[in-house]
């Protein structure tokens, strides 16, 4: 697995947790806004500045977010 910056990994983990919360309580504007902010942070993170991520890189980052959530 590639080494992602800590803040990018944290943002992905928060994104996954927020997505789960929104799935359980759809329609909450606060959660939708938070998900949008986190999506923007992850997608436009400086880590991707020189080259856009491959589908495999996105999958690794998503898996990292899910793994951390599953451990708790």
Short mmCIF file of N, CA and C in Angstrom, two decimals:
data_model
loop_
_atom_site.label_atom_id
_atom_site.label_comp_id
_atom_site.label_asym_id
_atom_site.label_seq_id
_atom_site.Cartn_x
_atom_site.Cartn_y
_atom_site.Cartn_z
N UNK A 1 0.86 -1.18 0.00
CA UNK A 1 0.00 0.00 0.00
C UNK A 1 0.90 1.24 0.00
N UNK A 2 0.53 2.21 -0.77
CA UNK A 2 1.34 3.44 -0.85
C UNK A 2 1.17 4.29 0.41
N UNK A 3 2.20 5.05 0.74
CA UNK A 3 2.12 5.91 1.93
C UNK A 3 1.40 7.22 1.62
N UNK A 4 0.24 7.39 2.19
CA UNK A 4 -0.51 8.63 2.00
C UNK A 4 -0.17 9.59 3.14
N UNK A 5 -0.19 10.90 2.88
CA UNK A 5 0.02 11.87 3.96
C UNK A 5 -1.04 11.67 5.06
N UNK A 6 -0.64 11.92 6.28
CA UNK A 6 -1.54 11.69 7.43
C UNK A 6 -2.83 12.48 7.32
N UNK A 7 -2.76 13.74 6.87
CA UNK A 7 -3.99 14.54 6.80
C UNK A 7 -4.93 14.05 5.69
N UNK A 8 -4.37 13.52 4.62
CA UNK A 8 -5.20 12.96 3.55
C UNK A 8 -5.88 11.68 4.03
N UNK A 9 -5.13 10.82 4.70
CA UNK A 9 -5.71 9.59 5.24
C UNK A 9 -6.80 9.91 6.27
N UNK A 10 -6.53 10.90 7.11
CA UNK A 10 -7.51 11.31 8.13
C UNK A 10 -8.79 11.84 7.47
N UNK A 11 -8.63 12.65 6.44
CA UNK A 11 -9.80 13.19 5.73
C UNK A 11 -10.62 12.07 5.10
N UNK A 12 -9.94 11.07 4.55
CA UNK A 12 -10.66 9.93 3.96
C UNK A 12 -11.39 9.14 5.03
N UNK A 13 -10.77 8.96 6.18
CA UNK A 13 -11.41 8.24 7.28
C UNK A 13 -12.64 9.01 7.77
N UNK A 14 -12.52 10.32 7.87
CA UNK A 14 -13.66 11.14 8.28
C UNK A 14 -14.75 11.09 7.21
N UNK A 15 -14.36 11.07 5.93
CA UNK A 15 -15.32 10.99 4.84
C UNK A 15 -16.12 9.69 4.97
N UNK A 16 -15.42 8.57 5.20
CA UNK A 16 -16.10 7.28 5.33
C UNK A 16 -17.08 7.27 6.51
N UNK A 17 -16.64 7.82 7.63
CA UNK A 17 -17.51 7.86 8.81
C UNK A 17 -18.73 8.75 8.57
N UNK A 18 -18.52 9.88 7.94
CA UNK A 18 -19.62 10.80 7.64
C UNK A 18 -20.60 10.16 6.66
N UNK A 19 -20.07 9.47 5.66
CA UNK A 19 -20.92 8.79 4.68
C UNK A 19 -21.81 7.76 5.38
N UNK A 20 -21.22 6.99 6.31
CA UNK A 20 -22.00 6.01 7.07
C UNK A 20 -23.10 6.68 7.89
N UNK A 21 -22.76 7.79 8.53
CA UNK A 21 -23.76 8.52 9.33
C UNK A 21 -24.88 9.03 8.44
N UNK A 22 -24.53 9.52 7.27
CA UNK A 22 -25.54 10.04 6.35
C UNK A 22 -26.43 8.92 5.82
N UNK A 23 -25.85 7.75 5.63
CA UNK A 23 -26.64 6.60 5.17
C UNK A 23 -27.67 6.20 6.23
N UNK A 24 -27.31 6.37 7.50
CA UNK A 24 -28.22 6.01 8.58
C UNK A 24 -29.27 7.09 8.83
N UNK A 25 -28.90 8.34 8.55
CA UNK A 25 -29.82 9.46 8.78
C UNK A 25 -29.84 10.36 7.54
N UNK A 26 -30.42 9.89 6.44
CA UNK A 26 -30.40 10.68 5.21
C UNK A 26 -31.13 12.01 5.36
N UNK A 27 -30.65 12.96 4.61
CA UNK A 27 -31.33 14.25 4.58
C UNK A 27 -30.79 15.28 5.54
N UNK A 28 -29.85 14.91 6.40
CA UNK A 28 -29.30 15.90 7.33
C UNK A 28 -28.34 16.83 6.60
N UNK A 29 -28.72 18.07 6.51
CA UNK A 29 -27.93 19.05 5.78
C UNK A 29 -26.52 19.17 6.33
N UNK A 30 -26.37 19.14 7.62
CA UNK A 30 -25.05 19.25 8.25
C UNK A 30 -24.11 18.15 7.75
N UNK A 31 -24.61 16.93 7.68
CA UNK A 31 -23.78 15.82 7.21
C UNK A 31 -23.48 15.92 5.73
N UNK A 32 -24.46 16.35 4.93
CA UNK A 32 -24.21 16.52 3.49
C UNK A 32 -23.15 17.58 3.25
N UNK A 33 -23.21 18.68 4.00
CA UNK A 33 -22.21 19.74 3.86
C UNK A 33 -20.83 19.25 4.27
N UNK A 34 -20.77 18.51 5.37
CA UNK A 34 -19.49 17.98 5.82
C UNK A 34 -18.91 17.01 4.79
N UNK A 35 -19.74 16.15 4.23
CA UNK A 35 -19.29 15.22 3.20
C UNK A 35 -18.75 15.97 1.98
N UNK A 36 -19.42 17.03 1.60
CA UNK A 36 -18.97 17.84 0.47
C UNK A 36 -17.61 18.47 0.76
N UNK A 37 -17.46 19.06 1.96
CA UNK A 37 -16.17 19.67 2.33
C UNK A 37 -15.04 18.64 2.34
N UNK A 38 -15.31 17.48 2.91
CA UNK A 38 -14.29 16.43 2.95
C UNK A 38 -13.96 15.91 1.55
N UNK A 39 -14.96 15.78 0.71
CA UNK A 39 -14.72 15.34 -0.67
C UNK A 39 -13.80 16.31 -1.40
N UNK A 40 -14.06 17.59 -1.20
CA UNK A 40 -13.22 18.61 -1.83
C UNK A 40 -11.80 18.55 -1.29
N UNK A 41 -11.67 18.38 0.02
CA UNK A 41 -10.34 18.31 0.64
C UNK A 41 -9.55 17.11 0.10
N UNK A 42 -10.21 15.96 0.01
CA UNK A 42 -9.53 14.76 -0.47
C UNK A 42 -9.17 14.90 -1.95
N UNK A 43 -10.11 15.33 -2.77
CA UNK A 43 -9.89 15.40 -4.22
C UNK A 43 -8.83 16.42 -4.61
N UNK A 44 -8.80 17.56 -3.93
CA UNK A 44 -7.87 18.62 -4.30
C UNK A 44 -6.66 18.70 -3.36
N UNK A 45 -6.39 17.65 -2.64
CA UNK A 45 -5.25 17.62 -1.71
C UNK A 45 -3.95 17.81 -2.49
N UNK A 46 -2.97 18.53 -1.92
CA UNK A 46 -1.69 18.75 -2.60
C UNK A 46 -0.96 17.45 -2.98
N UNK A 47 -1.25 16.35 -2.32
CA UNK A 47 -0.63 15.07 -2.66
C UNK A 47 -0.87 14.71 -4.12
N UNK A 48 -2.02 15.11 -4.65
CA UNK A 48 -2.37 14.80 -6.04
C UNK A 48 -1.92 15.89 -7.01
N UNK A 49 -1.19 16.87 -6.55
CA UNK A 49 -0.85 18.05 -7.36
C UNK A 49 -0.13 17.71 -8.66
N UNK A 50 0.82 16.81 -8.62
CA UNK A 50 1.63 16.56 -9.80
C UNK A 50 1.02 15.53 -10.75
N UNK A 51 0.19 14.68 -10.23
CA UNK A 51 -0.45 13.67 -11.07
C UNK A 51 -1.76 13.27 -10.43
N UNK A 52 -2.80 13.25 -11.22
CA UNK A 52 -4.10 12.82 -10.70
C UNK A 52 -4.01 11.35 -10.34
N UNK A 53 -4.75 10.93 -9.35
CA UNK A 53 -4.67 9.55 -8.89
C UNK A 53 -5.26 8.55 -9.89
N UNK A 54 -4.67 7.39 -9.91
CA UNK A 54 -5.22 6.30 -10.71
C UNK A 54 -6.40 5.69 -9.96
N UNK A 55 -7.22 4.91 -10.64
CA UNK A 55 -8.30 4.23 -9.93
C UNK A 55 -7.76 3.35 -8.79
N UNK A 56 -6.60 2.76 -8.98
CA UNK A 56 -6.02 1.92 -7.92
C UNK A 56 -5.65 2.76 -6.70
N UNK A 57 -5.13 3.96 -6.92
CA UNK A 57 -4.77 4.84 -5.79
C UNK A 57 -6.02 5.26 -5.03
N UNK A 58 -7.09 5.58 -5.76
CA UNK A 58 -8.35 5.94 -5.09
C UNK A 58 -8.84 4.78 -4.24
N UNK A 59 -8.76 3.57 -4.81
CA UNK A 59 -9.24 2.40 -4.08
C UNK A 59 -8.42 2.16 -2.82
N UNK A 60 -7.11 2.32 -2.91
CA UNK A 60 -6.25 2.15 -1.73
C UNK A 60 -6.62 3.16 -0.64
N UNK A 61 -6.86 4.41 -1.05
CA UNK A 61 -7.22 5.44 -0.09
C UNK A 61 -8.57 5.13 0.55
N UNK A 62 -9.54 4.70 -0.25
CA UNK A 62 -10.85 4.34 0.30
C UNK A 62 -10.75 3.16 1.25
N UNK A 63 -9.96 2.17 0.85
CA UNK A 63 -9.77 1.01 1.73
C UNK A 63 -9.13 1.41 3.05
N UNK A 64 -8.19 2.33 2.99
CA UNK A 64 -7.54 2.82 4.20
C UNK A 64 -8.57 3.46 5.13
N UNK A 65 -9.48 4.24 4.57
CA UNK A 65 -10.54 4.86 5.37
C UNK A 65 -11.47 3.83 5.98
N UNK A 66 -11.77 2.80 5.24
CA UNK A 66 -12.66 1.76 5.76
C UNK A 66 -11.97 0.89 6.81
N UNK A 67 -10.71 0.58 6.58
CA UNK A 67 -9.96 -0.26 7.52
C UNK A 67 -9.92 0.37 8.89
N UNK A 68 -9.63 1.66 8.94
CA UNK A 68 -9.53 2.34 10.23
C UNK A 68 -10.88 2.34 10.93
N UNK A 69 -11.94 2.55 10.17
CA UNK A 69 -13.29 2.58 10.77
C UNK A 69 -13.66 1.20 11.29
N UNK A 70 -13.25 0.15 10.59
CA UNK A 70 -13.60 -1.21 11.01
C UNK A 70 -12.85 -1.64 12.26
N UNK A 71 -11.70 -1.05 12.53
CA UNK A 71 -10.92 -1.39 13.72
C UNK A 71 -11.55 -0.87 15.00
N UNK A 72 -12.34 0.21 14.91
CA UNK A 72 -12.92 0.82 16.11
C UNK A 72 -14.19 0.13 16.53
#
